mmCIF file of C-alpha atoms in Angstrom:
data_model
loop_
_atom_site.group_PDB
_atom_site.id
_atom_site.type_symbol
_atom_site.label_atom_id
_atom_site.label_comp_id
_atom_site.label_asym_id
_atom_site.label_seq_id
_atom_site.Cartn_x
_atom_site.Cartn_y
_atom_site.Cartn_z
ATOM 1 C CA UNK A 899 0.300 -0.141 -0.019
ATOM 2 C CA UNK A 900 0.978 3.761 -1.111
ATOM 3 C CA UNK A 901 2.610 5.388 2.669
ATOM 4 C CA UNK A 902 0.951 8.455 1.743
ATOM 5 C CA UNK A 903 -2.319 7.015 1.190
ATOM 6 C CA UNK A 904 -3.077 7.807 4.355
ATOM 7 C CA UNK A 905 -1.767 10.757 4.731
ATOM 8 C CA UNK A 906 -3.851 12.479 1.843
ATOM 9 C CA UNK A 907 -6.954 10.612 3.111
ATOM 10 C CA UNK A 908 -6.527 12.139 6.502
ATOM 11 C CA UNK A 909 -5.568 16.029 4.918
ATOM 12 C CA UNK A 910 -9.266 15.084 2.531
ATOM 13 C CA UNK A 911 -10.915 14.264 5.793
ATOM 14 C CA UNK A 912 -9.841 17.397 7.851
ATOM 15 C CA UNK A 913 -11.081 19.629 5.181
ATOM 16 C CA UNK A 914 -14.539 17.766 5.391
ATOM 17 C CA UNK A 915 -14.244 19.427 8.982
ATOM 18 C CA UNK A 916 -13.438 22.516 8.352
ATOM 19 C CA UNK A 917 -16.033 22.961 5.993
ATOM 20 C CA UNK A 918 -19.258 21.457 8.639
ATOM 21 C CA UNK A 919 -17.748 23.560 11.126
ATOM 22 C CA UNK A 920 -17.883 26.717 9.135
ATOM 23 C CA UNK A 921 -21.845 25.348 8.355
ATOM 24 C CA UNK A 922 -22.961 25.045 11.628
ATOM 25 C CA UNK A 923 -21.121 28.468 12.164
ATOM 26 C CA UNK A 924 -22.971 29.950 9.896
ATOM 27 C CA UNK A 925 -26.016 29.069 11.252
ATOM 28 C CA UNK A 926 -28.835 26.707 11.870
ATOM 29 C CA UNK A 927 -28.496 23.428 9.432
ATOM 30 C CA UNK A 928 -31.471 22.644 7.760
ATOM 31 C CA UNK A 929 -33.556 19.119 7.977
ATOM 32 C CA UNK A 930 -31.329 17.670 5.111
ATOM 33 C CA UNK A 931 -27.681 19.135 6.222
ATOM 34 C CA UNK A 932 -28.191 17.997 9.675
ATOM 35 C CA UNK A 933 -29.246 14.862 8.494
ATOM 36 C CA UNK A 934 -25.752 14.826 6.427
ATOM 37 C CA UNK A 935 -24.130 15.954 8.603
ATOM 38 C CA UNK A 936 -24.880 13.102 11.219
ATOM 39 C CA UNK A 937 -24.146 10.011 8.712
ATOM 40 C CA UNK A 938 -21.141 11.697 7.292
ATOM 41 C CA UNK A 939 -20.230 11.969 11.511
ATOM 42 C CA UNK A 940 -21.165 8.144 11.951
ATOM 43 C CA UNK A 941 -18.621 7.628 8.824
ATOM 44 C CA UNK A 942 -15.910 6.614 10.739
ATOM 45 C CA UNK A 943 -14.284 7.976 14.052
ATOM 46 C CA UNK A 944 -12.204 9.768 12.005
ATOM 47 C CA UNK A 945 -14.988 12.336 11.462
ATOM 48 C CA UNK A 946 -15.647 12.933 14.929
ATOM 49 C CA UNK A 947 -11.744 13.583 15.097
ATOM 50 C CA UNK A 948 -11.279 15.538 13.038
ATOM 51 C CA UNK A 949 -14.295 17.828 13.795
ATOM 52 C CA UNK A 950 -13.399 18.046 17.363
ATOM 53 C CA UNK A 951 -10.261 19.031 16.430
ATOM 54 C CA UNK A 952 -11.481 21.937 13.990
ATOM 55 C CA UNK A 953 -13.444 22.964 16.765
ATOM 56 C CA UNK A 954 -10.423 23.149 19.120
ATOM 57 C CA UNK A 955 -8.157 24.968 16.186
ATOM 58 C CA UNK A 956 -10.878 27.666 16.191
ATOM 59 C CA UNK A 957 -10.488 28.345 19.644
ATOM 60 C CA UNK A 958 -6.640 28.794 19.984
ATOM 61 C CA UNK A 959 -6.986 31.001 16.906
ATOM 62 C CA UNK A 960 -9.599 32.892 18.666
ATOM 63 C CA UNK A 961 -7.533 33.384 22.219
ATOM 64 C CA UNK A 962 -5.001 34.373 20.427
ATOM 65 C CA UNK A 963 -6.324 37.068 18.735
ATOM 66 C CA UNK A 964 -8.298 38.331 21.730
ATOM 67 C CA UNK A 965 -7.176 41.902 22.918
ATOM 68 C CA UNK A 966 -6.198 41.672 26.762
ATOM 69 C CA UNK A 967 -8.344 44.365 28.729
ATOM 70 C CA UNK A 968 -4.865 46.312 29.195
ATOM 71 C CA UNK A 969 -3.299 46.585 26.061
ATOM 72 C CA UNK A 970 -6.968 47.466 24.666
ATOM 73 C CA UNK A 971 -6.442 50.416 26.782
ATOM 74 C CA UNK A 972 -2.962 50.762 25.586
ATOM 75 C CA UNK A 973 -3.276 50.965 22.494
ATOM 76 C CA UNK A 974 -3.162 54.192 20.051
ATOM 77 C CA UNK A 975 -5.916 55.454 17.970
ATOM 78 C CA UNK A 976 -4.899 57.874 15.321
ATOM 79 C CA UNK A 977 -7.137 60.698 14.895
ATOM 80 C CA UNK A 978 -9.656 61.531 12.134
ATOM 81 C CA UNK A 979 -8.052 63.659 9.302
ATOM 82 C CA UNK A 980 -9.355 65.613 6.493
ATOM 83 C CA UNK A 981 -9.239 63.844 3.128
ATOM 84 C CA UNK A 982 -7.050 66.699 2.227
ATOM 85 C CA UNK A 983 -4.794 65.743 4.807
ATOM 86 C CA UNK A 984 -1.403 65.122 3.135
ATOM 87 C CA UNK A 985 0.949 64.646 6.493
ATOM 88 C CA UNK A 986 -0.237 61.581 9.329
ATOM 89 C CA UNK A 987 1.360 62.357 12.547
ATOM 90 C CA UNK A 988 3.346 59.053 13.354
ATOM 91 C CA UNK A 989 3.347 60.281 17.030
ATOM 92 C CA UNK A 990 -0.207 61.555 17.962
ATOM 93 C CA UNK A 991 -1.684 61.326 21.524
ATOM 94 C CA UNK A 992 -4.061 58.418 22.407
ATOM 95 C CA UNK A 993 -6.913 58.777 21.497
ATOM 96 C CA UNK A 994 -10.110 56.672 22.966
ATOM 97 C CA UNK A 995 -12.272 54.470 20.982
ATOM 98 C CA UNK A 996 -15.883 54.744 20.883
ATOM 99 C CA UNK A 997 -17.611 53.182 23.290
ATOM 100 C CA UNK A 998 -19.978 51.446 20.678
ATOM 101 C CA UNK A 999 -16.891 49.437 18.940
ATOM 102 C CA UNK A 1000 -15.583 48.019 22.535
ATOM 103 C CA UNK A 1001 -19.196 47.025 23.778
ATOM 104 C CA UNK A 1002 -19.810 45.058 20.442
ATOM 105 C CA UNK A 1003 -16.020 43.379 20.596
ATOM 106 C CA UNK A 1004 -16.966 42.551 24.640
ATOM 107 C CA UNK A 1005 -20.142 41.304 23.696
ATOM 108 C CA UNK A 1006 -18.610 38.426 19.835
ATOM 109 C CA UNK A 1007 -16.796 36.459 21.958
ATOM 110 C CA UNK A 1008 -19.485 35.408 24.559
ATOM 111 C CA UNK A 1009 -21.758 35.111 21.185
ATOM 112 C CA UNK A 1010 -19.214 32.641 19.935
ATOM 113 C CA UNK A 1011 -18.819 30.477 23.642
ATOM 114 C CA UNK A 1012 -22.466 29.933 23.733
ATOM 115 C CA UNK A 1013 -22.958 28.546 20.393
ATOM 116 C CA UNK A 1014 -19.769 26.190 20.504
ATOM 117 C CA UNK A 1015 -21.652 24.621 23.628
ATOM 118 C CA UNK A 1016 -24.875 24.482 22.136
ATOM 119 C CA UNK A 1017 -23.402 23.130 19.223
ATOM 120 C CA UNK A 1018 -20.870 21.043 21.108
ATOM 121 C CA UNK A 1019 -24.258 19.568 23.037
ATOM 122 C CA UNK A 1020 -25.859 18.695 19.960
ATOM 123 C CA UNK A 1021 -23.489 16.670 18.537
ATOM 124 C CA UNK A 1022 -23.088 14.711 21.380
ATOM 125 C CA UNK A 1023 -26.428 14.034 22.127
ATOM 126 C CA UNK A 1024 -26.563 13.055 17.994
ATOM 127 C CA UNK A 1025 -23.629 10.958 18.093
ATOM 128 C CA UNK A 1026 -24.026 9.601 22.107
ATOM 129 C CA UNK A 1027 -26.008 6.306 21.160
ATOM 130 C CA UNK A 1028 -23.325 5.711 18.192
ATOM 131 C CA UNK A 1029 -20.057 6.374 20.586
ATOM 132 C CA UNK A 1030 -21.394 3.576 23.056
ATOM 133 C CA UNK A 1031 -20.121 -0.277 22.698
ATOM 134 C CA UNK A 1032 -22.915 -1.596 20.547
ATOM 135 C CA UNK A 1033 -23.765 -5.761 21.746
ATOM 136 C CA UNK A 1034 -24.829 -8.384 19.449
ATOM 137 C CA UNK A 1035 -25.036 -11.654 19.502
ATOM 138 C CA UNK A 1036 -24.320 -14.525 17.244
ATOM 139 C CA UNK A 1037 -25.565 -17.870 17.010
ATOM 140 C CA UNK A 1038 -25.175 -21.274 14.370
ATOM 141 C CA UNK A 1039 -27.451 -23.585 15.076
ATOM 142 C CA UNK A 1040 -27.117 -26.739 15.108
ATOM 143 C CA UNK A 1041 -26.143 -28.969 12.663
ATOM 144 C CA UNK A 1042 -25.640 -25.090 10.637
ATOM 145 C CA UNK A 1043 -22.505 -23.730 9.766
ATOM 146 C CA UNK A 1044 -22.755 -19.400 9.276
ATOM 147 C CA UNK A 1045 -20.734 -16.787 7.957
ATOM 148 C CA UNK A 1046 -20.818 -13.289 8.992
ATOM 149 C CA UNK A 1047 -19.437 -9.593 8.552
ATOM 150 C CA UNK A 1048 -19.023 -7.515 12.143
ATOM 151 C CA UNK A 1049 -19.349 -3.479 11.877
ATOM 152 C CA UNK A 1050 -15.625 -3.230 11.156
ATOM 153 C CA UNK A 1051 -15.592 -5.628 8.226
ATOM 154 C CA UNK A 1052 -13.826 -8.230 10.007
ATOM 155 C CA UNK A 1053 -15.479 -12.279 8.938
ATOM 156 C CA UNK A 1054 -16.400 -14.456 11.046
ATOM 157 C CA UNK A 1055 -16.883 -18.178 10.657
ATOM 158 C CA UNK A 1056 -19.068 -20.253 12.847
ATOM 159 C CA UNK A 1057 -18.873 -24.419 13.825
ATOM 160 C CA UNK A 1058 -22.305 -25.362 14.655
ATOM 161 C CA UNK A 1059 -23.490 -25.655 17.673
ATOM 162 C CA UNK A 1060 -22.542 -22.369 18.494
ATOM 163 C CA UNK A 1061 -22.218 -18.827 20.327
ATOM 164 C CA UNK A 1062 -20.805 -15.433 19.509
ATOM 165 C CA UNK A 1063 -20.809 -12.392 22.244
ATOM 166 C CA UNK A 1064 -19.747 -9.365 19.915
ATOM 167 C CA UNK A 1065 -19.008 -5.835 21.557
ATOM 168 C CA UNK A 1066 -17.863 -3.186 19.175
ATOM 169 C CA UNK A 1067 -17.207 0.385 20.311
ATOM 170 C CA UNK A 1068 -15.298 3.231 19.062
ATOM 171 C CA UNK A 1069 -12.550 2.192 21.015
ATOM 172 C CA UNK A 1070 -12.662 -1.120 21.302
ATOM 173 C CA UNK A 1071 -13.587 -4.803 19.857
ATOM 174 C CA UNK A 1072 -13.959 -7.616 21.700
ATOM 175 C CA UNK A 1073 -15.190 -10.483 21.329
ATOM 176 C CA UNK A 1074 -16.654 -13.792 23.597
ATOM 177 C CA UNK A 1075 -17.026 -17.853 21.825
ATOM 178 C CA UNK A 1076 -19.522 -18.837 24.474
ATOM 179 C CA UNK A 1077 -19.539 -22.336 22.742
ATOM 180 C CA UNK A 1078 -18.328 -24.142 19.528
ATOM 181 C CA UNK A 1079 -15.684 -22.786 17.139
ATOM 182 C CA UNK A 1080 -15.153 -19.835 15.339
ATOM 183 C CA UNK A 1081 -12.427 -18.962 12.309
ATOM 184 C CA UNK A 1082 -11.746 -14.873 12.605
ATOM 185 C CA UNK A 1083 -10.414 -12.925 9.702
ATOM 186 C CA UNK A 1084 -9.702 -9.893 11.198
ATOM 187 C CA UNK A 1085 -9.943 -6.470 9.761
ATOM 188 C CA UNK A 1086 -7.373 -3.597 9.878
ATOM 189 C CA UNK A 1087 -8.354 -1.179 12.666
ATOM 190 C CA UNK A 1088 -6.408 0.767 14.969
ATOM 191 C CA UNK A 1089 -8.615 -0.071 17.578
ATOM 192 C CA UNK A 1090 -7.825 -3.739 18.802
ATOM 193 C CA UNK A 1091 -9.318 -7.019 18.449
ATOM 194 C CA UNK A 1092 -9.394 -9.415 21.874
ATOM 195 C CA UNK A 1093 -11.809 -13.053 21.264
ATOM 196 C CA UNK A 1094 -12.126 -14.271 25.049
ATOM 197 C CA UNK A 1095 -12.448 -17.815 26.096
ATOM 198 C CA UNK A 1096 -13.774 -18.359 29.834
ATOM 199 C CA UNK A 1097 -10.929 -16.962 31.418
ATOM 200 C CA UNK A 1098 -8.325 -17.190 28.325
ATOM 201 C CA UNK A 1099 -8.001 -13.881 26.356
ATOM 202 C CA UNK A 1100 -6.348 -13.960 22.827
ATOM 203 C CA UNK A 1101 -5.484 -10.751 21.360
ATOM 204 C CA UNK A 1102 -5.175 -9.901 17.622
ATOM 205 C CA UNK A 1103 -1.539 -9.006 16.143
ATOM 206 C CA UNK A 1104 -3.039 -8.667 12.193
ATOM 207 C CA UNK A 1105 -4.515 -12.137 11.902
ATOM 208 C CA UNK A 1106 -6.220 -15.236 10.233
ATOM 209 C CA UNK A 1107 -6.890 -17.563 13.402
ATOM 210 C CA UNK A 1108 -9.473 -20.550 14.515
ATOM 211 C CA UNK A 1109 -10.530 -20.941 18.233
ATOM 212 C CA UNK A 1110 -12.842 -24.027 19.847
ATOM 213 C CA UNK A 1111 -13.980 -24.448 23.209
ATOM 214 C CA UNK A 1112 -13.469 -27.677 24.107
ATOM 215 C CA UNK A 1113 -14.564 -29.878 26.990
ATOM 216 C CA UNK A 1114 -10.914 -29.753 28.730
ATOM 217 C CA UNK A 1115 -9.125 -27.067 26.594
ATOM 218 C CA UNK A 1116 -9.203 -23.885 24.545
ATOM 219 C CA UNK A 1117 -7.157 -24.895 21.150
ATOM 220 C CA UNK A 1118 -6.071 -22.091 19.366
ATOM 221 C CA UNK A 1119 -4.751 -21.914 15.169
ATOM 222 C CA UNK A 1120 -2.929 -19.198 13.818
ATOM 223 C CA UNK A 1121 -3.419 -19.445 9.744
ATOM 224 C CA UNK A 1122 -1.561 -16.571 9.178
ATOM 225 C CA UNK A 1123 0.093 -13.266 11.165
ATOM 226 C CA UNK A 1124 0.099 -13.938 14.920
ATOM 227 C CA UNK A 1125 -1.594 -14.332 18.230
ATOM 228 C CA UNK A 1126 -1.002 -13.531 22.134
ATOM 229 C CA UNK A 1127 -2.714 -15.514 24.609
ATOM 230 C CA UNK A 1128 -3.378 -14.109 27.964
ATOM 231 C CA UNK A 1129 -4.675 -14.850 30.562
ATOM 232 C CA UNK A 1130 -8.061 -12.664 31.833
ATOM 233 C CA UNK A 1131 -8.854 -10.514 34.607
ATOM 234 C CA UNK A 1132 -6.499 -9.551 37.676
ATOM 235 C CA UNK A 1133 -2.933 -10.525 37.558
ATOM 236 C CA UNK A 1134 -3.036 -10.977 33.618
ATOM 237 C CA UNK A 1135 -0.250 -13.048 32.080
ATOM 238 C CA UNK A 1136 1.187 -13.731 28.515
ATOM 239 C CA UNK A 1137 0.792 -17.461 28.085
ATOM 240 C CA UNK A 1138 2.398 -17.703 24.364
ATOM 241 C CA UNK A 1139 2.762 -15.259 21.092
ATOM 242 C CA UNK A 1140 1.866 -17.743 18.077
ATOM 243 C CA UNK A 1141 2.717 -16.800 14.758
ATOM 244 C CA UNK A 1142 1.123 -18.176 11.686
ATOM 245 C CA UNK A 1143 1.297 -22.300 11.148
ATOM 246 C CA UNK A 1144 1.133 -23.148 15.201
ATOM 247 C CA UNK A 1145 -1.848 -25.156 17.193
ATOM 248 C CA UNK A 1146 -2.220 -25.095 20.452
ATOM 249 C CA UNK A 1147 -4.326 -26.339 22.760
ATOM 250 C CA UNK A 1148 -4.676 -24.081 26.918
ATOM 251 C CA UNK A 1149 -5.812 -26.234 29.597
ATOM 252 C CA UNK A 1150 -9.179 -25.073 31.181
ATOM 253 C CA UNK A 1151 -7.822 -25.461 34.869
ATOM 254 C CA UNK A 1152 -3.726 -25.301 34.691
ATOM 255 C CA UNK A 1153 -3.547 -23.062 31.847
ATOM 256 C CA UNK A 1154 -1.027 -25.545 30.261
ATOM 257 C CA UNK A 1155 -0.054 -24.919 26.850
ATOM 258 C CA UNK A 1156 0.618 -28.290 24.798
ATOM 259 C CA UNK A 1157 1.766 -27.442 21.007
ATOM 260 C CA UNK A 1158 -0.479 -29.573 18.926
ATOM 261 C CA UNK A 1159 0.954 -31.252 15.299
ATOM 262 C CA UNK A 1160 -2.046 -30.390 13.317
ATOM 263 C CA UNK A 1161 -1.747 -29.372 9.247
ATOM 264 C CA UNK A 1162 -3.519 -26.428 8.746
ATOM 265 C CA UNK A 1163 -6.447 -28.268 6.257
ATOM 266 C CA UNK A 1164 -7.521 -30.225 9.598
ATOM 267 C CA UNK A 1165 -7.563 -27.884 11.652
ATOM 268 C CA UNK A 1166 -10.462 -25.764 9.273
ATOM 269 C CA UNK A 1167 -11.997 -29.280 7.668
ATOM 270 C CA UNK A 1168 -15.178 -28.491 9.510
ATOM 271 C CA UNK A 1169 -15.509 -25.525 6.877
ATOM 272 C CA UNK A 1170 -16.227 -28.003 4.691
ATOM 273 C CA UNK A 1171 -18.410 -30.314 7.631
ATOM 274 C CA UNK A 1172 -15.897 -32.680 8.250
ATOM 275 C CA UNK A 1173 -14.417 -33.643 11.494
ATOM 276 C CA UNK A 1174 -10.686 -34.129 11.187
ATOM 277 C CA UNK A 1175 -9.534 -35.556 13.939
ATOM 278 C CA UNK A 1176 -5.370 -36.655 15.191
ATOM 279 C CA UNK A 1177 -4.657 -38.009 18.010
ATOM 280 C CA UNK A 1178 -7.945 -36.647 20.285
ATOM 281 C CA UNK A 1179 -10.093 -37.844 22.794
ATOM 282 C CA UNK A 1180 -12.630 -39.708 22.086
ATOM 283 C CA UNK A 1181 -15.403 -37.509 24.266
ATOM 284 C CA UNK A 1182 -14.126 -34.693 21.888
ATOM 285 C CA UNK A 1183 -14.649 -36.234 18.363
ATOM 286 C CA UNK A 1184 -18.067 -36.929 19.925
ATOM 287 C CA UNK A 1185 -18.596 -33.098 20.722
ATOM 288 C CA UNK A 1186 -17.833 -32.163 17.058
ATOM 289 C CA UNK A 1187 -19.984 -34.866 15.466
ATOM 290 C CA UNK A 1188 -23.272 -34.221 18.368
ATOM 291 C CA UNK A 1189 -23.121 -30.541 17.124
ATOM 292 C CA UNK A 1190 -24.215 -31.686 12.758
ATOM 293 C CA UNK A 1191 -26.742 -34.608 13.888
ATOM 294 C CA UNK A 1192 -29.885 -35.627 15.596
ATOM 295 C CA UNK A 1193 -28.357 -38.972 16.060
ATOM 296 C CA UNK A 1194 -26.003 -38.139 19.198
ATOM 297 C CA UNK A 1195 -22.965 -40.053 20.187
ATOM 298 C CA UNK A 1196 -22.964 -40.466 24.012
ATOM 299 C CA UNK A 1197 -19.894 -42.522 25.928
ATOM 300 C CA UNK A 1198 -20.653 -43.447 29.476
ATOM 301 C CA UNK A 1199 -17.281 -44.339 31.253
ATOM 302 C CA UNK A 1200 -13.916 -42.405 31.795
ATOM 303 C CA UNK A 1201 -11.515 -44.851 30.413
ATOM 304 C CA UNK A 1202 -13.475 -44.802 26.535
ATOM 305 C CA UNK A 1203 -13.650 -40.447 26.392
ATOM 306 C CA UNK A 1204 -9.933 -40.559 27.042
ATOM 307 C CA UNK A 1205 -9.439 -43.449 24.425
ATOM 308 C CA UNK A 1206 -7.326 -41.481 21.562
ATOM 309 C CA UNK A 1207 -8.249 -41.893 17.772
ATOM 310 C CA UNK A 1208 -6.965 -40.601 14.398
ATOM 311 C CA UNK A 1209 -9.334 -40.207 11.319
ATOM 312 C CA UNK A 1210 -11.441 -38.084 9.236
ATOM 313 C CA UNK A 1211 -15.562 -37.871 8.431
ATOM 314 C CA UNK A 1212 -18.143 -36.446 6.999
ATOM 315 C CA UNK A 1213 -19.747 -34.584 9.622
ATOM 316 C CA UNK A 1214 -23.401 -35.758 9.205
ATOM 317 C CA UNK A 1215 -22.133 -39.770 8.550
ATOM 318 C CA UNK A 1216 -23.188 -40.381 12.464
ATOM 319 C CA UNK A 1217 -23.191 -44.434 10.351
ATOM 320 C CA UNK A 1218 -19.545 -44.008 9.804
ATOM 321 C CA UNK A 1219 -18.387 -43.096 13.162
ATOM 322 C CA UNK A 1220 -20.084 -45.913 14.341
ATOM 323 C CA UNK A 1221 -18.922 -48.447 11.660
ATOM 324 C CA UNK A 1222 -15.040 -46.382 12.746
ATOM 325 C CA UNK A 1223 -15.475 -47.143 16.310
ATOM 326 C CA UNK A 1224 -17.070 -50.801 15.891
ATOM 327 C CA UNK A 1225 -13.860 -51.570 14.272
ATOM 328 C CA UNK A 1226 -11.800 -50.810 17.347
ATOM 329 C CA UNK A 1227 -11.498 -53.388 19.630
ATOM 330 C CA UNK A 1228 -11.571 -51.153 22.878
ATOM 331 C CA UNK A 1229 -15.218 -50.283 22.412
ATOM 332 C CA UNK A 1230 -18.467 -51.560 22.375
ATOM 333 C CA UNK A 1231 -21.313 -49.822 20.300
ATOM 334 C CA UNK A 1232 -24.826 -50.170 20.847
ATOM 335 C CA UNK A 1233 -27.668 -48.081 18.884
ATOM 336 C CA UNK A 1234 -30.908 -46.949 20.682
ATOM 337 C CA UNK A 1235 -32.512 -45.037 18.363
ATOM 338 C CA UNK A 1236 -31.190 -42.002 17.931
ATOM 339 C CA UNK A 1237 -28.301 -42.762 20.195
ATOM 340 C CA UNK A 1238 -25.167 -44.343 19.876
ATOM 341 C CA UNK A 1239 -23.569 -45.611 23.055
ATOM 342 C CA UNK A 1240 -20.029 -45.786 23.518
ATOM 343 C CA UNK A 1241 -18.693 -47.669 26.479
ATOM 344 C CA UNK A 1242 -15.491 -49.615 27.215
ATOM 345 C CA UNK A 1243 -14.449 -53.528 27.338
#
């Protein structure tokens, strides 16, 4: 990207802000102008900053040009001379300024201050609902994959049975993964982007990454860029900084970070409605299938839950998973209507 583009864009926004400031200063805006002004202000936080900067500059210039009363009293005023006079005295006796002019000069700054305050109050009243953080709940239903573009143009893909709480404000962008799995393609923005999963906090540094809230841990995989993983709440500490291509899981209780050898293509197989697993616990595999199917897989004992599996199956084919488990001598499988029961031998 051309480095001169942001500067040119800032100049354009500053010019627009100055034009709107002059329009507001000249008199009351019409209904159409007010709507256009509010739409321009809501277009970007940069527009608000530029307008407030223009207001600040106006106050600074007004303060610099205002004459102090002592200076005003000592300033000499040349006497009025006839039009035929050809000699103008350089050192004339001071003559007091007309009272009407002095009175007018003392009233104008007060009027300007009142107008500025009124304009500021109208601005705050109109923009306050927009400046407050806006919360949004995103849900992907059972067996449903969902793609959403957030207000900041970040792209989110939700796995089935996933819930996401999004809060985008003027100064920050926060997301809480309440359930399931999501992939984030973060839009460039000056506001930081944070994802919370339980008591973990994932901070984006210009990234595409996947987060899965699992039974015993949170799995994080970085497709591009990098992220930082922190503990949330008081006494925050950084657990890991992950570059592109890294996949880890963070234990919910101990916060231990364990690297995983998983190809990125396998990590994102769920977006193609596949369940891929490498050295995964059976209860995690069953939970991944249960998101997509009415027929649920139930694991009855701890030995079977902790058994490790590797494979890749279509997410909607529970019969394929049942056949896969029946070939494993460690398990006993039985089917009862809409439930597949799995237990250890």
